[in-house]
Amino acid sequence: MNDIKEKILLKGNVAIAKAAIEAGCECYFGYPITPQSEIGEYLSKAMIEENRVFIPVESELAAINMVIGAGSTGTKAMTSSSSCGIALMQEAISAMCCQQIPGVIVSVMRGGPGLGNIAPSQGDYNQACYGGGNGDYKIIVLSPSTVQESIDLTYLSFHLAFKYRCPVMLLADGILGQMMEPCEIGNYPYKNYNYDIESWALDGAKNRKARNLISLHMDLGELEKLNYELNKKNIEIEKNEIRYDKYLTDDASIIITAFGTVARVAKAAIKQAREMGIKAGLFRPITLSPFPSNELYNTINENTKVVLDIEMNLGQMLKDVRSSVFGKCDVKFTGKPGGGIINSDEILQKIIDLNNNIES
Amino acid sequence: MEKSIIIAGYGGQGVLFAGKLLSYAAIIENFNTTWIPSYGAEMRGGNANCSVKLGDDEIGSPIINKPDILITLNTQSFYHFEKNVKSGGTIFLCGDEDEIVKSRDDINYVFISLKKITKNIKQLSFLNIVALSAMIRKTGMLKIESLILALNKLIPKDKLNILTSNIEAIKLSAQIVFDNKNSKVLV
């Protein structure tokens, strides 16, 4: 507990912005949208002070395409937006995967569909993990559930983007963006990692042959080959980068699956349930894509009767949970769409109801 | 231990700042804490509020449905949040008992008399700090010294006059004597 004294109180959005600076993000392009505007607001001052690039763009389309431009030169670049703004970026995200250009996209979810509202939501799980871009592509999606984790996963986003030359999305929700919590910025832990940027970046073609990073591959069989290469990379990512968190799952008869804010609310409910003698536990995916499928499957033990998936949407992660559980036990769902917020009393009641069903 | 506090008032009265101050003071005493502003499109002159939780353990949702403690700087917020306070909880209201109509008998009401405060403080600008420190003194939730340390952290070094006035406001709240029998506050 002593180290808490060193901690500072930061809003989730500001923490992400500060972490981007610490990670060495050289360019930020963004357009304001609630509930993530503090990221741009903070960086509009901090990036200039650091002598880096801050461009308030005319649209989210411009923002993501500028990330492509900066990323193609091997420069660390980031954009941030919310639901409907991220929707505009989908075509470019597909292109980034094809061109193998690194970049960080921060998505702080609000209520949808459409322009929706500004309440916190998790309605963009599908948008983040399965995207709206064309083609066989996958991106890495990281989901924090505390302000501290928002910092740590911002660092990881920049690292993975350059390690695998791909877009990485940090997926938070309005609560995480707006809330303040004690945290530490610390130091960017991947400073000395060698990414071999020289081997692919567009850096002026001095003393070497010209090269380009394109997303159009017309030669016969060329695109097919590229798709296999990209797939190989995705398998590599799945092997090395899956992250998740477990809480009291070893003997749990009820395992809750939840990500982001809902996971921390569920944890509070699980603590109350344990005090009542109900064996509940939590499985929290941190990488939503790739999803910790095997890890969830292996978490289910002989005591587990039911997996309860809880989300602030109508069941988007549910299909990943179902396919991971693979019939090993029952899967139930509860959620609220369009900015509805789930509190720990509601989750506790669900746990109690499920437990009564199990026992009867 | 986990305590949930909602601080509410008009936009501009410093309710968000008071909440941040409370959170910072909690960090100083090694508590876990969360702060979240009222969610939604707020407008200038309208009502504003923030939710603060502090506790020994990790904090689940930062959002508070039933606060243990409600601090209201105006009567509008009092009427808005009175029904939400947890049974056995306490409302700290800036105002006199005859200014409002209580609707519950399962919670405590503590009145911080504006008339008496304004005699001591020239501006009402520090009502947020007076109310917050009165709450801390009454509940003993945190040490008043932590609040002063938090002020030193939160207020920029070049705004010494603001820091001094805020610390004066905290000291002023020491003159507030609580009458425990009927939870009235006397200055």
mmCIF file of N, CA, C and O in Angstrom, chain B residues 42-123:
data_model
loop_
_atom_site.group_PDB
_atom_site.id
_atom_site.type_symbol
_atom_site.label_atom_id
_atom_site.label_comp_id
_atom_site.label_asym_id
_atom_site.label_seq_id
_atom_site.Cartn_x
_atom_site.Cartn_y
_atom_site.Cartn_z
ATOM 1 N N GLU B 42 -23.879 18.789 -19.796
ATOM 2 C CA GLU B 42 -24.137 19.792 -18.765
ATOM 3 C C GLU B 42 -24.048 21.171 -19.388
ATOM 4 O O GLU B 42 -23.342 21.385 -20.361
ATOM 5 N N MET B 43 -24.777 22.123 -18.809
ATOM 6 C CA MET B 43 -24.618 23.481 -19.331
ATOM 7 C C MET B 43 -24.282 24.443 -18.200
ATOM 8 O O MET B 43 -24.568 24.175 -17.037
ATOM 9 N N ARG B 44 -23.680 25.555 -18.584
ATOM 10 C CA ARG B 44 -23.258 26.535 -17.603
ATOM 11 C C ARG B 44 -24.476 27.039 -16.826
ATOM 12 O O ARG B 44 -25.508 27.317 -17.411
ATOM 13 N N GLY B 45 -24.337 27.121 -15.524
ATOM 14 C CA GLY B 45 -25.453 27.597 -14.707
ATOM 15 C C GLY B 45 -26.391 26.479 -14.303
ATOM 16 O O GLY B 45 -27.225 26.650 -13.432
ATOM 17 N N GLY B 46 -26.248 25.321 -14.937
ATOM 18 C CA GLY B 46 -27.090 24.183 -14.572
ATOM 19 C C GLY B 46 -26.509 23.465 -13.371
ATOM 20 O O GLY B 46 -25.537 23.923 -12.772
ATOM 21 N N ASN B 47 -27.093 22.352 -13.030
ATOM 22 C CA ASN B 47 -26.577 21.597 -11.890
ATOM 23 C C ASN B 47 -25.431 20.696 -12.319
ATOM 24 O O ASN B 47 -25.429 20.171 -13.423
ATOM 25 N N ALA B 48 -24.478 20.538 -11.431
ATOM 26 C CA ALA B 48 -23.346 19.649 -11.704
ATOM 27 C C ALA B 48 -23.147 18.771 -10.479
ATOM 28 O O ALA B 48 -23.526 19.141 -9.372
ATOM 29 N N ASN B 49 -22.584 17.587 -10.685
ATOM 30 C CA ASN B 49 -22.255 16.755 -9.537
ATOM 31 C C ASN B 49 -21.116 15.826 -9.875
ATOM 32 O O ASN B 49 -20.806 15.609 -11.046
ATOM 33 N N CYS B 50 -20.488 15.308 -8.852
ATOM 34 C CA CYS B 50 -19.478 14.283 -9.089
ATOM 35 C C CYS B 50 -19.592 13.202 -8.016
ATOM 36 O O CYS B 50 -20.136 13.442 -6.932
ATOM 37 N N SER B 51 -19.138 12.022 -8.366
ATOM 38 C CA SER B 51 -19.210 10.880 -7.463
ATOM 39 C C SER B 51 -17.803 10.466 -7.064
ATOM 40 O O SER B 51 -16.954 10.268 -7.932
ATOM 41 N N VAL B 52 -17.588 10.320 -5.774
ATOM 42 C CA VAL B 52 -16.275 9.898 -5.283
ATOM 43 C C VAL B 52 -16.457 8.647 -4.435
ATOM 44 O O VAL B 52 -17.361 8.583 -3.596
ATOM 45 N N LYS B 53 -15.626 7.657 -4.687
ATOM 46 C CA LYS B 53 -15.616 6.491 -3.815
ATOM 47 C C LYS B 53 -14.239 6.375 -3.198
ATOM 48 O O LYS B 53 -13.232 6.676 -3.855
ATOM 49 N N LEU B 54 -14.168 5.951 -1.957
ATOM 50 C CA LEU B 54 -12.871 5.628 -1.384
ATOM 51 C C LEU B 54 -13.002 4.394 -0.506
ATOM 52 O O LEU B 54 -14.052 4.169 0.098
ATOM 53 N N GLY B 55 -11.950 3.599 -0.496
ATOM 54 C CA GLY B 55 -12.033 2.364 0.270
ATOM 55 C C GLY B 55 -10.691 1.676 0.377
ATOM 56 O O GLY B 55 -9.718 2.069 -0.268
ATOM 57 N N ASP B 56 -10.639 0.637 1.226
ATOM 58 C CA ASP B 56 -9.402 -0.122 1.416
ATOM 59 C C ASP B 56 -9.136 -1.034 0.232
ATOM 60 O O ASP B 56 -8.007 -1.313 -0.125
ATOM 61 N N ASP B 57 -10.208 -1.537 -0.343
ATOM 62 C CA ASP B 57 -10.117 -2.545 -1.384
ATOM 63 C C ASP B 57 -10.208 -1.870 -2.761
ATOM 64 O O ASP B 57 -10.498 -0.697 -2.861
ATOM 65 N N GLU B 58 -9.979 -2.676 -3.827
ATOM 66 C CA GLU B 58 -10.190 -2.161 -5.178
ATOM 67 C C GLU B 58 -11.630 -1.683 -5.302
ATOM 68 O O GLU B 58 -12.529 -2.286 -4.724
ATOM 69 N N ILE B 59 -11.852 -0.651 -6.091
ATOM 70 C CA ILE B 59 -13.207 -0.132 -6.233
ATOM 71 C C ILE B 59 -13.818 -0.626 -7.536
ATOM 72 O O ILE B 59 -13.183 -0.571 -8.588
ATOM 73 N N GLY B 60 -15.029 -1.151 -7.436
ATOM 74 C CA GLY B 60 -15.716 -1.679 -8.616
ATOM 75 C C GLY B 60 -16.190 -0.544 -9.498
ATOM 76 O O GLY B 60 -15.406 0.134 -10.143
ATOM 77 N N SER B 61 -17.478 -0.295 -9.497
ATOM 78 C CA SER B 61 -18.009 0.772 -10.332
ATOM 79 C C SER B 61 -17.747 2.126 -9.701
ATOM 80 O O SER B 61 -17.980 2.324 -8.517
ATOM 81 N N PRO B 62 -17.276 3.095 -10.490
ATOM 82 C CA PRO B 62 -17.118 4.448 -9.952
ATOM 83 C C PRO B 62 -18.466 5.174 -9.844
ATOM 84 O O PRO B 62 -18.560 6.217 -9.216
ATOM 85 N N ILE B 63 -19.476 4.581 -10.466
ATOM 86 C CA ILE B 63 -20.793 5.229 -10.482
ATOM 87 C C ILE B 63 -21.570 4.872 -9.214
ATOM 88 O O ILE B 63 -21.560 3.726 -8.769
ATOM 89 N N ILE B 64 -22.199 5.871 -8.621
ATOM 90 C CA ILE B 64 -22.883 5.674 -7.340
ATOM 91 C C ILE B 64 -24.391 5.790 -7.530
ATOM 92 O O ILE B 64 -24.884 6.809 -8.011
ATOM 93 N N ASN B 65 -25.101 4.734 -7.175
ATOM 94 C CA ASN B 65 -26.562 4.795 -7.227
ATOM 95 C C ASN B 65 -27.127 5.270 -5.897
ATOM 96 O O ASN B 65 -28.057 6.062 -5.847
ATOM 97 N N LYS B 66 -26.573 4.716 -4.801
ATOM 98 C CA LYS B 66 -27.032 5.095 -3.462
ATOM 99 C C LYS B 66 -25.842 5.565 -2.631
ATOM 100 O O LYS B 66 -25.109 4.738 -2.083
ATOM 101 N N PRO B 67 -25.638 6.867 -2.531
ATOM 102 C CA PRO B 67 -24.467 7.358 -1.793
ATOM 103 C C PRO B 67 -24.625 7.197 -0.278
ATOM 104 O O PRO B 67 -25.739 7.280 0.240
ATOM 105 N N ASP B 68 -23.480 6.966 0.406
ATOM 106 C CA ASP B 68 -23.480 6.993 1.869
ATOM 107 C C ASP B 68 -23.626 8.431 2.330
ATOM 108 O O ASP B 68 -24.265 8.712 3.337
ATOM 109 N N ILE B 69 -22.966 9.318 1.579
ATOM 110 C CA ILE B 69 -22.957 10.725 1.964
ATOM 111 C C ILE B 69 -23.268 11.595 0.758
ATOM 112 O O ILE B 69 -22.757 11.368 -0.345
ATOM 113 N N LEU B 70 -24.136 12.563 0.984
ATOM 114 C CA LEU B 70 -24.463 13.522 -0.066
ATOM 115 C C LEU B 70 -24.124 14.911 0.444
ATOM 116 O O LEU B 70 -24.531 15.292 1.544
ATOM 117 N N ILE B 71 -23.339 15.647 -0.350
ATOM 118 C CA ILE B 71 -23.066 17.049 -0.004
ATOM 119 C C ILE B 71 -23.751 17.898 -1.059
ATOM 120 O O ILE B 71 -23.472 17.753 -2.254
ATOM 121 N N THR B 72 -24.707 18.741 -0.647
ATOM 122 C CA THR B 72 -25.366 19.585 -1.644
ATOM 123 C C THR B 72 -25.083 21.045 -1.325
ATOM 124 O O THR B 72 -25.246 21.506 -0.201
ATOM 125 N N LEU B 73 -24.678 21.759 -2.373
ATOM 126 C CA LEU B 73 -24.367 23.180 -2.201
ATOM 127 C C LEU B 73 -25.571 24.052 -2.552
ATOM 128 O O LEU B 73 -25.562 25.251 -2.330
ATOM 129 N N ASN B 74 -26.601 23.458 -3.143
ATOM 130 C CA ASN B 74 -27.833 24.212 -3.397
ATOM 131 C C ASN B 74 -29.052 23.319 -3.135
ATOM 132 O O ASN B 74 -28.945 22.084 -3.123
ATOM 133 N N THR B 75 -30.201 23.949 -2.914
ATOM 134 C CA THR B 75 -31.390 23.177 -2.534
ATOM 135 C C THR B 75 -31.912 22.327 -3.694
ATOM 136 O O THR B 75 -32.464 21.253 -3.485
ATOM 137 N N GLN B 76 -31.720 22.807 -4.933
ATOM 138 C CA GLN B 76 -32.156 22.046 -6.111
ATOM 139 C C GLN B 76 -31.538 20.647 -6.113
ATOM 140 O O GLN B 76 -32.216 19.651 -6.331
ATOM 141 N N SER B 77 -30.229 20.604 -5.874
ATOM 142 C CA SER B 77 -29.529 19.317 -5.852
ATOM 143 C C SER B 77 -30.001 18.477 -4.672
ATOM 144 O O SER B 77 -30.076 17.252 -4.760
ATOM 145 N N PHE B 78 -30.311 19.166 -3.569
ATOM 146 C CA PHE B 78 -30.807 18.453 -2.397
ATOM 147 C C PHE B 78 -32.069 17.669 -2.759
ATOM 148 O O PHE B 78 -32.175 16.480 -2.487
ATOM 149 N N TYR B 79 -33.011 18.350 -3.407
ATOM 150 C CA TYR B 79 -34.260 17.665 -3.752
ATOM 151 C C TYR B 79 -34.037 16.576 -4.803
ATOM 152 O O TYR B 79 -34.718 15.572 -4.826
ATOM 153 N N HIS B 80 -33.052 16.819 -5.685
ATOM 154 C CA HIS B 80 -32.775 15.842 -6.744
ATOM 155 C C HIS B 80 -32.209 14.535 -6.172
ATOM 156 O O HIS B 80 -32.568 13.453 -6.626
ATOM 157 N N PHE B 81 -31.331 14.655 -5.171
ATOM 158 C CA PHE B 81 -30.612 13.469 -4.707
ATOM 159 C C PHE B 81 -31.102 12.900 -3.378
ATOM 160 O O PHE B 81 -30.681 11.818 -2.989
ATOM 161 N N GLU B 82 -31.959 13.626 -2.666
ATOM 162 C CA GLU B 82 -32.354 13.200 -1.318
ATOM 163 C C GLU B 82 -32.853 11.751 -1.296
ATOM 164 O O GLU B 82 -32.463 10.947 -0.447
ATOM 165 N N LYS B 83 -33.673 11.412 -2.299
ATOM 166 C CA LYS B 83 -34.289 10.073 -2.327
ATOM 167 C C LYS B 83 -33.263 8.957 -2.550
ATOM 168 O O LYS B 83 -33.506 7.792 -2.224
ATOM 169 N N ASN B 84 -32.096 9.322 -3.127
ATOM 170 C CA ASN B 84 -31.105 8.296 -3.485
ATOM 171 C C ASN B 84 -30.213 7.862 -2.327
ATOM 172 O O ASN B 84 -29.569 6.818 -2.400
ATOM 173 N N VAL B 85 -30.130 8.709 -1.289
ATOM 174 C CA VAL B 85 -29.172 8.444 -0.213
ATOM 175 C C VAL B 85 -29.488 7.109 0.472
ATOM 176 O O VAL B 85 -30.649 6.773 0.721
ATOM 177 N N LYS B 86 -28.407 6.364 0.726
ATOM 178 C CA LYS B 86 -28.536 5.051 1.353
ATOM 179 C C LYS B 86 -29.180 5.190 2.730
ATOM 180 O O LYS B 86 -28.901 6.158 3.450
ATOM 181 N N SER B 87 -30.021 4.260 3.097
ATOM 182 C CA SER B 87 -30.636 4.291 4.414
ATOM 183 C C SER B 87 -29.541 4.315 5.481
ATOM 184 O O SER B 87 -28.589 3.537 5.414
ATOM 185 N N GLY B 88 -29.656 5.230 6.433
ATOM 186 C CA GLY B 88 -28.607 5.388 7.442
ATOM 187 C C GLY B 88 -27.529 6.366 7.022
ATOM 188 O O GLY B 88 -26.613 6.660 7.785
ATOM 189 N N GLY B 89 -27.622 6.854 5.786
ATOM 190 C CA GLY B 89 -26.631 7.793 5.266
ATOM 191 C C GLY B 89 -26.859 9.212 5.768
ATOM 192 O O GLY B 89 -27.775 9.470 6.552
ATOM 193 N N THR B 90 -26.007 10.131 5.293
ATOM 194 C CA THR B 90 -26.072 11.504 5.790
ATOM 195 C C THR B 90 -26.061 12.503 4.642
ATOM 196 O O THR B 90 -25.310 12.344 3.680
ATOM 197 N N ILE B 91 -26.907 13.531 4.782
ATOM 198 C CA ILE B 91 -26.869 14.638 3.823
ATOM 199 C C ILE B 91 -26.269 15.858 4.509
ATOM 200 O O ILE B 91 -26.691 16.231 5.601
ATOM 201 N N PHE B 92 -25.249 16.430 3.870
ATOM 202 C CA PHE B 92 -24.700 17.705 4.322
ATOM 203 C C PHE B 92 -25.248 18.770 3.394
ATOM 204 O O PHE B 92 -24.944 18.770 2.205
ATOM 205 N N LEU B 93 -26.078 19.643 3.934
ATOM 206 C CA LEU B 93 -26.737 20.632 3.092
ATOM 207 C C LEU B 93 -26.280 22.034 3.481
ATOM 208 O O LEU B 93 -26.315 22.404 4.655
ATOM 209 N N CYS B 94 -25.863 22.805 2.465
ATOM 210 C CA CYS B 94 -25.516 24.196 2.730
ATOM 211 C C CYS B 94 -26.807 24.987 2.757
ATOM 212 O O CYS B 94 -27.415 25.256 1.725
ATOM 213 N N GLY B 95 -27.245 25.357 3.927
ATOM 214 C CA GLY B 95 -28.502 26.084 4.063
ATOM 215 C C GLY B 95 -29.065 25.851 5.442
ATOM 216 O O GLY B 95 -28.471 25.132 6.261
ATOM 217 N N ASP B 96 -30.206 26.467 5.713
ATOM 218 C CA ASP B 96 -30.832 26.330 7.026
ATOM 219 C C ASP B 96 -31.974 25.335 6.979
ATOM 220 O O ASP B 96 -32.576 25.108 5.929
ATOM 221 N N GLU B 97 -32.257 24.791 8.124
ATOM 222 C CA GLU B 97 -33.271 23.754 8.216
ATOM 223 C C GLU B 97 -34.635 24.252 7.730
ATOM 224 O O GLU B 97 -35.393 23.509 7.120
ATOM 225 N N ASP B 98 -34.924 25.528 7.969
ATOM 226 C CA ASP B 98 -36.252 26.031 7.587
ATOM 227 C C ASP B 98 -36.374 26.289 6.084
ATOM 228 O O ASP B 98 -37.437 26.626 5.585
ATOM 229 N N GLU B 99 -35.260 26.128 5.350
ATOM 230 C CA GLU B 99 -35.311 26.387 3.902
ATOM 231 C C GLU B 99 -35.802 25.190 3.104
ATOM 232 O O GLU B 99 -36.135 25.307 1.928
ATOM 233 N N ILE B 100 -35.819 24.011 3.723
ATOM 234 C CA ILE B 100 -36.180 22.811 2.964
ATOM 235 C C ILE B 100 -37.217 21.973 3.709
ATOM 236 O O ILE B 100 -37.465 22.178 4.892
ATOM 237 N N VAL B 101 -37.799 21.057 2.955
ATOM 238 C CA VAL B 101 -38.731 20.107 3.558
ATOM 239 C C VAL B 101 -38.107 18.721 3.466
ATOM 240 O O VAL B 101 -37.802 18.257 2.368
ATOM 241 N N LYS B 102 -37.873 18.103 4.605
ATOM 242 C CA LYS B 102 -37.275 16.765 4.613
ATOM 243 C C LYS B 102 -38.338 15.738 4.237
ATOM 244 O O LYS B 102 -39.494 15.867 4.627
ATOM 245 N N SER B 103 -37.929 14.718 3.493
ATOM 246 C CA SER B 103 -38.926 13.707 3.146
ATOM 247 C C SER B 103 -38.549 12.322 3.663
ATOM 248 O O SER B 103 -39.209 11.342 3.369
ATOM 249 N N ARG B 104 -37.450 12.227 4.413
ATOM 250 C CA ARG B 104 -37.062 10.890 4.910
ATOM 251 C C ARG B 104 -36.739 10.924 6.402
ATOM 252 O O ARG B 104 -36.258 11.927 6.927
ATOM 253 N N ASP B 105 -37.014 9.807 7.057
ATOM 254 C CA ASP B 105 -36.652 9.755 8.470
ATOM 255 C C ASP B 105 -35.610 8.672 8.752
ATOM 256 O O ASP B 105 -35.290 8.373 9.892
ATOM 257 N N ASP B 106 -35.070 8.054 7.670
ATOM 258 C CA ASP B 106 -34.064 7.011 7.869
ATOM 259 C C ASP B 106 -32.656 7.494 7.544
ATOM 260 O O ASP B 106 -31.725 6.701 7.452
ATOM 261 N N ILE B 107 -32.522 8.809 7.330
ATOM 262 C CA ILE B 107 -31.175 9.348 7.059
ATOM 263 C C ILE B 107 -30.922 10.559 7.958
ATOM 264 O O ILE B 107 -31.857 11.116 8.530
ATOM 265 N N ASN B 108 -29.631 10.935 8.061
ATOM 266 C CA ASN B 108 -29.279 12.101 8.883
ATOM 267 C C ASN B 108 -29.171 13.348 8.014
ATOM 268 O O ASN B 108 -28.700 13.279 6.884
ATOM 269 N N TYR B 109 -29.594 14.460 8.580
ATOM 270 C CA TYR B 109 -29.470 15.740 7.881
ATOM 271 C C TYR B 109 -28.532 16.637 8.685
ATOM 272 O O TYR B 109 -28.724 16.821 9.874
ATOM 273 N N VAL B 110 -27.511 17.153 8.019
ATOM 274 C CA VAL B 110 -26.614 18.097 8.681
ATOM 275 C C VAL B 110 -26.691 19.418 7.917
ATOM 276 O O VAL B 110 -26.456 19.457 6.704
ATOM 277 N N PHE B 111 -27.066 20.470 8.620
ATOM 278 C CA PHE B 111 -27.222 21.774 7.959
ATOM 279 C C PHE B 111 -26.016 22.658 8.237
ATOM 280 O O PHE B 111 -25.612 22.838 9.382
ATOM 281 N N ILE B 112 -25.444 23.162 7.163
ATOM 282 C CA ILE B 112 -24.337 24.100 7.319
ATOM 283 C C ILE B 112 -24.914 25.477 6.980
ATOM 284 O O ILE B 112 -25.208 25.773 5.821
ATOM 285 N N SER B 113 -25.125 26.255 8.007
ATOM 286 C CA SER B 113 -25.868 27.502 7.836
ATOM 287 C C SER B 113 -25.102 28.504 6.983
ATOM 288 O O SER B 113 -24.017 28.954 7.334
ATOM 289 N N LEU B 114 -25.693 28.862 5.857
ATOM 290 C CA LEU B 114 -25.071 29.823 4.944
ATOM 291 C C LEU B 114 -24.926 31.184 5.603
ATOM 292 O O LEU B 114 -23.910 31.840 5.467
ATOM 293 N N LYS B 115 -25.999 31.556 6.318
ATOM 294 C CA LYS B 115 -25.999 32.894 6.920
ATOM 295 C C LYS B 115 -24.807 33.040 7.854
ATOM 296 O O LYS B 115 -24.152 34.060 7.901
ATOM 297 N N LYS B 116 -24.558 31.969 8.594
ATOM 298 C CA LYS B 116 -23.456 32.050 9.551
ATOM 299 C C LYS B 116 -22.104 31.987 8.860
ATOM 300 O O LYS B 116 -21.151 32.621 9.291
ATOM 301 N N ILE B 117 -22.045 31.214 7.794
ATOM 302 C CA ILE B 117 -20.766 31.119 7.070
ATOM 303 C C ILE B 117 -20.438 32.439 6.399
ATOM 304 O O ILE B 117 -19.315 32.919 6.459
ATOM 305 N N THR B 118 -21.432 33.037 5.765
ATOM 306 C CA THR B 118 -21.144 34.260 5.007
ATOM 307 C C THR B 118 -20.686 35.394 5.918
ATOM 308 O O THR B 118 -20.067 36.327 5.467
ATOM 309 N N LYS B 119 -20.995 35.318 7.190
ATOM 310 C CA LYS B 119 -20.478 36.317 8.126
ATOM 311 C C LYS B 119 -18.961 36.184 8.218
ATOM 312 O O LYS B 119 -18.240 37.134 8.416
ATOM 313 N N ASN B 120 -18.503 34.950 8.099
ATOM 314 C CA ASN B 120 -17.082 34.694 8.277
ATOM 315 C C ASN B 120 -16.290 34.739 6.973
ATOM 316 O O ASN B 120 -15.110 34.954 6.975
ATOM 317 N N ILE B 121 -16.951 34.482 5.895
ATOM 318 C CA ILE B 121 -16.215 34.422 4.640
ATOM 319 C C ILE B 121 -16.808 35.431 3.651
ATOM 320 O O ILE B 121 -18.019 35.531 3.511
ATOM 321 N N LYS B 122 -15.921 36.230 3.053
ATOM 322 C CA LYS B 122 -16.408 37.330 2.217
ATOM 323 C C LYS B 122 -17.134 36.805 0.981
ATOM 324 O O LYS B 122 -18.188 37.264 0.603
ATOM 325 N N GLN B 123 -16.532 35.849 0.354
ATOM 326 C CA GLN B 123 -17.155 35.332 -0.861
ATOM 327 C C GLN B 123 -17.762 33.962 -0.581
ATOM 328 O O GLN B 123 -17.286 33.236 0.275
#
